[in-house]
mmCIF file of C-alpha atoms in Angstrom:
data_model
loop_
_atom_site.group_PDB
_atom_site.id
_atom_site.type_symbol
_atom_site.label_atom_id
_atom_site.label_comp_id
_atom_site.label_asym_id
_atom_site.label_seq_id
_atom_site.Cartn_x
_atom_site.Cartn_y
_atom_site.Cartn_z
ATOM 1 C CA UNK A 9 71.594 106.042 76.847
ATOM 2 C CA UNK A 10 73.193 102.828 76.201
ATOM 3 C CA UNK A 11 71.511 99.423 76.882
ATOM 4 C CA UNK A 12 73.528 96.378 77.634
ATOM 5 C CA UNK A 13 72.710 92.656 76.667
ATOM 6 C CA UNK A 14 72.791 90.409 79.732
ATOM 7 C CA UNK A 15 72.799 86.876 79.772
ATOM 8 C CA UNK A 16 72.599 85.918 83.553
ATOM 9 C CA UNK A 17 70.630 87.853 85.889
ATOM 10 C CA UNK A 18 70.960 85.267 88.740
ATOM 11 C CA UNK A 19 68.235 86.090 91.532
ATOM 12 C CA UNK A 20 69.505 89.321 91.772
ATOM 13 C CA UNK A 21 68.006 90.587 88.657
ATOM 14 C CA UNK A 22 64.112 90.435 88.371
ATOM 15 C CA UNK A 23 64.241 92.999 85.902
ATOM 16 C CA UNK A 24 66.143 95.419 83.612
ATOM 17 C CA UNK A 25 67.981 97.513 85.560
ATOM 18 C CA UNK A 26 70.193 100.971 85.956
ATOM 19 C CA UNK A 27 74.118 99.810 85.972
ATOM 20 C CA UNK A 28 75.982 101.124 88.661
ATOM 21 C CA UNK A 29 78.822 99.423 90.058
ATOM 22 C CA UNK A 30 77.289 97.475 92.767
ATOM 23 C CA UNK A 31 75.037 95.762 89.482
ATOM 24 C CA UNK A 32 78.352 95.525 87.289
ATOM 25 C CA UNK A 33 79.543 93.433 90.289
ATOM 26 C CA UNK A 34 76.820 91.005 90.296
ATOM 27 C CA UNK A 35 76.950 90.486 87.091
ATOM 28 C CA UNK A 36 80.462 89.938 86.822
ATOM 29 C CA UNK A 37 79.718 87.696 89.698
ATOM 30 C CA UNK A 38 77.292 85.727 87.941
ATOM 31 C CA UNK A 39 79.730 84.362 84.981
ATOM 32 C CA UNK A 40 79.417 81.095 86.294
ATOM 33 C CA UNK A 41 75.964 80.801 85.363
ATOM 34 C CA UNK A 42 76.714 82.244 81.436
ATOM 35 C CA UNK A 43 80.595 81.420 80.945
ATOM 36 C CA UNK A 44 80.037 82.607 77.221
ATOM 37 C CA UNK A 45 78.106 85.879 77.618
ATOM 38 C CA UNK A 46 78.413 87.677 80.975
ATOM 39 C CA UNK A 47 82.160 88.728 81.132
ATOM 40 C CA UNK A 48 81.895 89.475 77.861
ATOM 41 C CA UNK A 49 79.124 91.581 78.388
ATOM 42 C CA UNK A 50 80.586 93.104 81.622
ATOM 43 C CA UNK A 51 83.751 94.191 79.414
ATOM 44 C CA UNK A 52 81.199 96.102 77.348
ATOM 45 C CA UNK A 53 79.847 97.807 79.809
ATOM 46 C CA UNK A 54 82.995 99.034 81.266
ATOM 47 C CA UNK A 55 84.485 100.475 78.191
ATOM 48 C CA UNK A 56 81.081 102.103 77.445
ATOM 49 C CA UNK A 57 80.811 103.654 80.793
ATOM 50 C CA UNK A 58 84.811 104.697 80.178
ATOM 51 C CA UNK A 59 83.882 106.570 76.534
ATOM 52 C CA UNK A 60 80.543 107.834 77.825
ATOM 53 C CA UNK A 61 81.006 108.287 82.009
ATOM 54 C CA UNK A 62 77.866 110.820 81.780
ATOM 55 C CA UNK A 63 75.103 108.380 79.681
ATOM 56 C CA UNK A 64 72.438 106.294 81.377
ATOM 57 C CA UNK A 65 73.449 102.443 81.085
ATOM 58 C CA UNK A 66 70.859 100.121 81.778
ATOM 59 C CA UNK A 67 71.197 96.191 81.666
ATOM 60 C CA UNK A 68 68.496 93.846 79.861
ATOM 61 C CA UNK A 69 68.797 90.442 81.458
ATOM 62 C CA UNK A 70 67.723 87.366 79.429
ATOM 63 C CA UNK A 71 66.915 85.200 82.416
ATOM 64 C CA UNK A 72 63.904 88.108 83.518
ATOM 65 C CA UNK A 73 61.539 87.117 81.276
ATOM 66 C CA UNK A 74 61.726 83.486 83.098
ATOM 67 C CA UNK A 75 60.765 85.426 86.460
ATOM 68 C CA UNK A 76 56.990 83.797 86.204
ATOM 69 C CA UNK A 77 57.912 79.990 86.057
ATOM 70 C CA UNK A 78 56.640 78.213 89.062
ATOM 71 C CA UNK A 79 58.660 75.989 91.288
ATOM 72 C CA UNK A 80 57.624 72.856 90.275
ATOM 73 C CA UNK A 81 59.289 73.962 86.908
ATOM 74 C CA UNK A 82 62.186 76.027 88.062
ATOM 75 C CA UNK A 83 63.898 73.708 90.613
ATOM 76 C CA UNK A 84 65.519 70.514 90.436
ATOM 77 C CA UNK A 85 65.164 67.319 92.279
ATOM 78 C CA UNK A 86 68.522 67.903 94.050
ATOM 79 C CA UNK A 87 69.066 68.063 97.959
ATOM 80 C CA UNK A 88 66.668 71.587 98.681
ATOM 81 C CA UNK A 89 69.556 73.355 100.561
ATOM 82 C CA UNK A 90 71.386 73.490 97.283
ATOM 83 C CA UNK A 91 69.049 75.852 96.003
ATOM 84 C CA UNK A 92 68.584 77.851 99.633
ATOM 85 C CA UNK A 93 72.285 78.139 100.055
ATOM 86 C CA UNK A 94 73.386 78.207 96.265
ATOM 87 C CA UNK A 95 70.829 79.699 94.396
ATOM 88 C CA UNK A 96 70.907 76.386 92.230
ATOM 89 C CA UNK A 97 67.645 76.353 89.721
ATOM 90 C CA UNK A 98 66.519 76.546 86.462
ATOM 91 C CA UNK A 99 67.331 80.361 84.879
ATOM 92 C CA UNK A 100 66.485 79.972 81.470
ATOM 93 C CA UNK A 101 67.527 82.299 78.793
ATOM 94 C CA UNK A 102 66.737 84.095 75.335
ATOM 95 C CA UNK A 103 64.199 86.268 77.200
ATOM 96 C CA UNK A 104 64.972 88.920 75.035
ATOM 97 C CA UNK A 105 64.019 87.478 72.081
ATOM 98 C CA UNK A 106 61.177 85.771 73.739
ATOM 99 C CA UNK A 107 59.619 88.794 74.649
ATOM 100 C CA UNK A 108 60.021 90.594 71.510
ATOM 101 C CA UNK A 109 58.405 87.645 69.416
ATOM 102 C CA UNK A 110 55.520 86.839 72.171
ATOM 103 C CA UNK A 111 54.182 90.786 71.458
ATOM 104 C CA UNK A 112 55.014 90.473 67.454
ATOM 105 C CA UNK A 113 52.725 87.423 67.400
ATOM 106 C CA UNK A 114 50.330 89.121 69.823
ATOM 107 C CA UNK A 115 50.046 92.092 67.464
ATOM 108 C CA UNK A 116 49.679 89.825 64.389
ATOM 109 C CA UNK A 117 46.976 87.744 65.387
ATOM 110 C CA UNK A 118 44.990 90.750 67.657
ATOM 111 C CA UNK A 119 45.055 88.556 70.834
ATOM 112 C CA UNK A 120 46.712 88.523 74.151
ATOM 113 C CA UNK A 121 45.496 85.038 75.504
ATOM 114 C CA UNK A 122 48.043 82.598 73.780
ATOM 115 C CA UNK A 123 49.188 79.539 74.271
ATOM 116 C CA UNK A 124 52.645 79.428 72.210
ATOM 117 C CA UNK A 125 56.021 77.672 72.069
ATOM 118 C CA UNK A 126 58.516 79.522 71.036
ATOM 119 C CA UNK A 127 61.970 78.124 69.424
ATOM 120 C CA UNK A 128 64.945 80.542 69.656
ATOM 121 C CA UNK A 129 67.010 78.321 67.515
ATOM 122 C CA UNK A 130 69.976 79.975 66.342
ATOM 123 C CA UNK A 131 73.795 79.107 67.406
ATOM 124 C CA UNK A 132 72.269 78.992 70.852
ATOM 125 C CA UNK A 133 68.889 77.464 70.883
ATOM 126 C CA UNK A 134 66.505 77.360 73.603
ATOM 127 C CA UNK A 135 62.324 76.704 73.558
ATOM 128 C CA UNK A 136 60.022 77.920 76.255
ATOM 129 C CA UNK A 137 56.111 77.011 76.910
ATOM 130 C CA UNK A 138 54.493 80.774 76.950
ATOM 131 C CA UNK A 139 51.173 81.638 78.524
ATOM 132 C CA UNK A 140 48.713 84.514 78.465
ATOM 133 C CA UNK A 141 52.715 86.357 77.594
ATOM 134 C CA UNK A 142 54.632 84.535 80.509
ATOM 135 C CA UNK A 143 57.108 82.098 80.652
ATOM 136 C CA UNK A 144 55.732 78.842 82.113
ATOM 137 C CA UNK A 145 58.871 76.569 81.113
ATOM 138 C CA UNK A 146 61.960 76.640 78.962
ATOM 139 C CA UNK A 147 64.865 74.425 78.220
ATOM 140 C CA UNK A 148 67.936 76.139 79.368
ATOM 141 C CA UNK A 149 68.606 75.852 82.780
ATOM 142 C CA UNK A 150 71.137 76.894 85.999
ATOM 143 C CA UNK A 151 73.095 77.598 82.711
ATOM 144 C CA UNK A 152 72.599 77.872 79.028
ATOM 145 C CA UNK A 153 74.553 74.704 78.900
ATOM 146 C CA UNK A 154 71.194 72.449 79.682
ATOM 147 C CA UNK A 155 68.220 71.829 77.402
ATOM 148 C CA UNK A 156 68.700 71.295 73.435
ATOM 149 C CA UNK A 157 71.593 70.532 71.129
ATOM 150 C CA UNK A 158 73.243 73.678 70.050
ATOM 151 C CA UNK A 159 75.979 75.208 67.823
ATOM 152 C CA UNK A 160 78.804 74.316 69.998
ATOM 153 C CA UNK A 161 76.877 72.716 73.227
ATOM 154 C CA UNK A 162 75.424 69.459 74.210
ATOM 155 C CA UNK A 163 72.330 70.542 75.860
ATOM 156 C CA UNK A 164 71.097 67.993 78.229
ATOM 157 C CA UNK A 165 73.155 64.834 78.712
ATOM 158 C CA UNK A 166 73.519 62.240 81.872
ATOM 159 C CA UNK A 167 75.754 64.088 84.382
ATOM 160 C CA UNK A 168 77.658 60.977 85.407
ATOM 161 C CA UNK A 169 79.668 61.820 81.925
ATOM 162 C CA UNK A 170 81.220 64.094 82.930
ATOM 163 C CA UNK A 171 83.393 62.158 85.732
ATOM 164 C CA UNK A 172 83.364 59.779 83.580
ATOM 165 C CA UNK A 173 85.206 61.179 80.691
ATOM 166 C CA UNK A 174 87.556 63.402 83.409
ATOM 167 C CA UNK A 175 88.943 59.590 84.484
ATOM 168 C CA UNK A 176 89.302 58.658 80.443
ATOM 169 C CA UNK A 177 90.789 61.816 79.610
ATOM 170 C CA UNK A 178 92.553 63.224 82.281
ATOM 171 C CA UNK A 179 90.835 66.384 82.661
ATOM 172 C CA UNK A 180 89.861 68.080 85.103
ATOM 173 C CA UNK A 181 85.556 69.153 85.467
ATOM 174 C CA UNK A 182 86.101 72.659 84.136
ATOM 175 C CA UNK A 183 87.883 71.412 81.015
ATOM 176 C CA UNK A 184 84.851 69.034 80.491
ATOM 177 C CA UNK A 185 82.331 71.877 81.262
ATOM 178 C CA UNK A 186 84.454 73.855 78.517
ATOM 179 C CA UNK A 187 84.198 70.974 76.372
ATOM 180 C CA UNK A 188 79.967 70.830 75.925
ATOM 181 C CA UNK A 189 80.219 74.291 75.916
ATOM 182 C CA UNK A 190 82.514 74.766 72.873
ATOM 183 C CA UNK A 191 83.566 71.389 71.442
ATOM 184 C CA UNK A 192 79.707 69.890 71.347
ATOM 185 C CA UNK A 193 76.081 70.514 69.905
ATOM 186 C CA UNK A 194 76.372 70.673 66.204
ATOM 187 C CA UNK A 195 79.934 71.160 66.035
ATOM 188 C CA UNK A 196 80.716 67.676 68.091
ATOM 189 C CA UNK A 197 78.624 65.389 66.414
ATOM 190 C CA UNK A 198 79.120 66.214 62.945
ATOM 191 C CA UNK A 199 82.697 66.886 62.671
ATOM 192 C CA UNK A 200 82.610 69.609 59.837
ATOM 193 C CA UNK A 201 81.222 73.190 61.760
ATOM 194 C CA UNK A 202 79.386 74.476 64.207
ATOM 195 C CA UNK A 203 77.104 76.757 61.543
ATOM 196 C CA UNK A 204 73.795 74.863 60.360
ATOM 197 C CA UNK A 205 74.778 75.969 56.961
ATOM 198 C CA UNK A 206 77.506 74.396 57.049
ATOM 199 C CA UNK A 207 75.882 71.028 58.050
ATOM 200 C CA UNK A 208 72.788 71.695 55.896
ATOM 201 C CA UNK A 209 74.930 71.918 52.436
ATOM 202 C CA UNK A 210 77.106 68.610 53.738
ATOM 203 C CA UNK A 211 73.893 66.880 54.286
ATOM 204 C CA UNK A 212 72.244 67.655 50.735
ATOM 205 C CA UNK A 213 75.996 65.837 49.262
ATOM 206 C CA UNK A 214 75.030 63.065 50.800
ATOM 207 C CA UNK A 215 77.504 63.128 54.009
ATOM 208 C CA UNK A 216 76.033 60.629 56.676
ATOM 209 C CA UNK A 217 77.721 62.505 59.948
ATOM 210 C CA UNK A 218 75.339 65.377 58.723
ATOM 211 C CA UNK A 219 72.507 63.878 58.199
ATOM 212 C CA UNK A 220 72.924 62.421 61.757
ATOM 213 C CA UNK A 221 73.711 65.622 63.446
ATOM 214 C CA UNK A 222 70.186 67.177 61.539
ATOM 215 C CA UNK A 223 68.145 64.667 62.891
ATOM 216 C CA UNK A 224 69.323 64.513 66.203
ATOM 217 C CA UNK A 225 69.581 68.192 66.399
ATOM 218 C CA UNK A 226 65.601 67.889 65.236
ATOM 219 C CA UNK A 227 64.864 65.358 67.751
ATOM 220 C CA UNK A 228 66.319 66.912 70.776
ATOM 221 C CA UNK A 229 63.529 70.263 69.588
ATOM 222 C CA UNK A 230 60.919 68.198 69.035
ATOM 223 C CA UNK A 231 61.137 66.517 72.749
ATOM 224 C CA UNK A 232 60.918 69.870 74.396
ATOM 225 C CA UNK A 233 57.938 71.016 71.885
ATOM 226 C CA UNK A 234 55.765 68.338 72.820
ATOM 227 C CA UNK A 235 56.517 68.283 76.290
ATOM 228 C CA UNK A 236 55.447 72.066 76.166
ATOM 229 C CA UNK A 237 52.476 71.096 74.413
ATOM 230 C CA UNK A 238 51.545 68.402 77.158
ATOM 231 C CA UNK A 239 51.981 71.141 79.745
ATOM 232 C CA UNK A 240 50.138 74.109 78.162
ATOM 233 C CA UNK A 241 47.456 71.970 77.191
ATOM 234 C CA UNK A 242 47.721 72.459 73.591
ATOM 235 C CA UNK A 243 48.911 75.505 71.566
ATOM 236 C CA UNK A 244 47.818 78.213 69.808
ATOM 237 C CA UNK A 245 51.430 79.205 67.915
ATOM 238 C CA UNK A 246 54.845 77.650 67.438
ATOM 239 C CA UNK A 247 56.858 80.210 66.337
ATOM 240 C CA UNK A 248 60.705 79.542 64.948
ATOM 241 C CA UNK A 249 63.035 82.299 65.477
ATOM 242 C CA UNK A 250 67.045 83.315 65.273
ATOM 243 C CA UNK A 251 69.198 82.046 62.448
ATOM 244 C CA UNK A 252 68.335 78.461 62.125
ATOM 245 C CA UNK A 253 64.477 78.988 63.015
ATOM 246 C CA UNK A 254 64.376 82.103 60.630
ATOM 247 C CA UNK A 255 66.836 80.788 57.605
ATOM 248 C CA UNK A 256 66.242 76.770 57.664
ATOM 249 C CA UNK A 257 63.571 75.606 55.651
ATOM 250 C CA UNK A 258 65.155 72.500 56.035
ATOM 251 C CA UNK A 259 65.130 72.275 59.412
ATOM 252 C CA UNK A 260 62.095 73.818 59.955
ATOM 253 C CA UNK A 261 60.382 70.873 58.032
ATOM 254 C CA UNK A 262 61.828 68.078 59.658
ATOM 255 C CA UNK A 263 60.835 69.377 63.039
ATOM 256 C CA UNK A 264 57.490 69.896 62.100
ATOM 257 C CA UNK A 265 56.678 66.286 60.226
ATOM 258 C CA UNK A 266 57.916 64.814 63.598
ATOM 259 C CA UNK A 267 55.019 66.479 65.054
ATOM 260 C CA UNK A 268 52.463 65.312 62.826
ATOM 261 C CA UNK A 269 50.506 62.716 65.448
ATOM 262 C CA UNK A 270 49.726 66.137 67.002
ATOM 263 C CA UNK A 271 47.675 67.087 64.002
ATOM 264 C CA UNK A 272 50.230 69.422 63.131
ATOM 265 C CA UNK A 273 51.370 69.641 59.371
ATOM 266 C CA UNK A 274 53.727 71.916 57.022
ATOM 267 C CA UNK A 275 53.004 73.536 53.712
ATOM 268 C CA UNK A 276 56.229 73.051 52.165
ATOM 269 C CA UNK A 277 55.518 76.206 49.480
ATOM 270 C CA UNK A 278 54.994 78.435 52.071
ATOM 271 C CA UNK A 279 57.735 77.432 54.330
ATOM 272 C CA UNK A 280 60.521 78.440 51.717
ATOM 273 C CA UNK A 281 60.509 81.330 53.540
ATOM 274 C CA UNK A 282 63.285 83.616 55.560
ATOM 275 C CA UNK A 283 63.375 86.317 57.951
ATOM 276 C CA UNK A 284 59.865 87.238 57.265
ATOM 277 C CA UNK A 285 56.940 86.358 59.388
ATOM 278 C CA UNK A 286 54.717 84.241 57.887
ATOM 279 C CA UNK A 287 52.334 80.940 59.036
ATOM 280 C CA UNK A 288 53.677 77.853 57.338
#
């Protein structure tokens, strides 16, 4: 068998699920909610199922994990019928990874009923508020374009930019939307990469854009970690995965001292640390 990364599952997708052509449809149809991932990913599957016409394809969605958030935290405060007639709401993303780490941590620590925050920070980032193993909240939204600063996108800014800067500049809303999603985040700010490691060694010479862009991209994390630990009531685990949360001791740190009125605190020894799972 084959199994197929999927981005955006829409409403269609509760679940993973077989690919047949009616599912390769609506998920080519769903691009517009993961510009980045789904056609890509629809490509894939359509050369696989060319090479290997007679093997089992099945499609893992990120947004299923996200299934279990409530209303109150999956819809906006837009004009309702946008969401009846448009399917307009908050999708999330990562649940791949989220799932994987939530029963890692679960096996580590020989308990089911956790609160924990997870932060998928890698060239996408994302954090979620996890319960008990479901998804409560998470930062991404209708499209992995909301939530925290990221390699090459904004995250959450004031909409009325973006008509804004389509006046200043001439463009048109799709060349803005193309803009946070590949000209922003990391890459925008600090003017030398979109790679944390690139940032990370310009920062240690001294370089002032790259300091900025670390902080901010350490401030924008921290916001959506202690507004999941407001909303879970506390937590038992924040866990750091992907390239950044796995590789950036750096990073790591100055996330976590921003969260010391919480009581929380860092052991710098045992956060030099990468790829490995360990409490810090």
């Amino acid at each position: 068998g084959v199994g197929h990364r999927v981005v955006a599952g829409g409403e269609y997708f509760k679940e993973s699920s077989l690919v047949d052509e009616d599912a390769l449809a609506k998920i080519e149809e769903l691009s517009a909610l993961a510009p980045l991932h789904n056609p890509g990913a629809a490509s894939g599957i359509r050369a696989f199922k060319e090479l290997l016409p007679d093997i089992t394809s099945v499609a893992v969605f990120d947004t299923s994990f996200h299934k279990t958030m409530e209303k109150e935290n999956f819809l906006y405060p837009i004009p309702y019928s946008w969401y009846e007639k448009y399917q307009i709401r908050k999708y999330g993303a990562h649940g791949t990874s989220y799932r994987y780490i939530v029963k890692q941590i679960e096996k580590e620590l020989g308990r089911t009923d956790l609160k924990i925050i997870g932060c998928h920070l890698g060239s996408g980032g994302s954090v979620c508020a996890i319960k008990d193993g479901k998804s409560i909240d998470t930062s991404m939204g209708f499209t992995p374009l909301a939530g925290i600063m990221m390699g090459t996108r904004s995250g959450d800014i004031d909409p009325s930019i973006i008509p804004y800067i389509m006046e200043k500049e001439g463009k048109n809303a799709g060349e803005i939307i193309d803009d946070l999603n590949h000209k922003s985040g990391l890459l925008g700010m600090s003017q030398i990469s979109s790679d944390a490691r690139d940032i990370e060694r310009e920062a240690l010479l001294g370089d002032p854009q790259a300091i900025l862009t670390q902080e901010k991209y350490a401030k924008t994390v921290v916001s959506y970690i202690s507004n999941y630990y407001v909303e879970l009531e506390g937590a038992d685990v924040i866990i750091f995965t992907a390239g950044i949360g796995e590789n950036s001791p750096i990073l790591r740190s100055k996330i976590i001292n921003k969260l010391s009125c919480l009581g929380i605190k860092i052991d710098e020894n045992l956060n030099q640390v990468k790829g490995e799972i360990r409490k810090i």
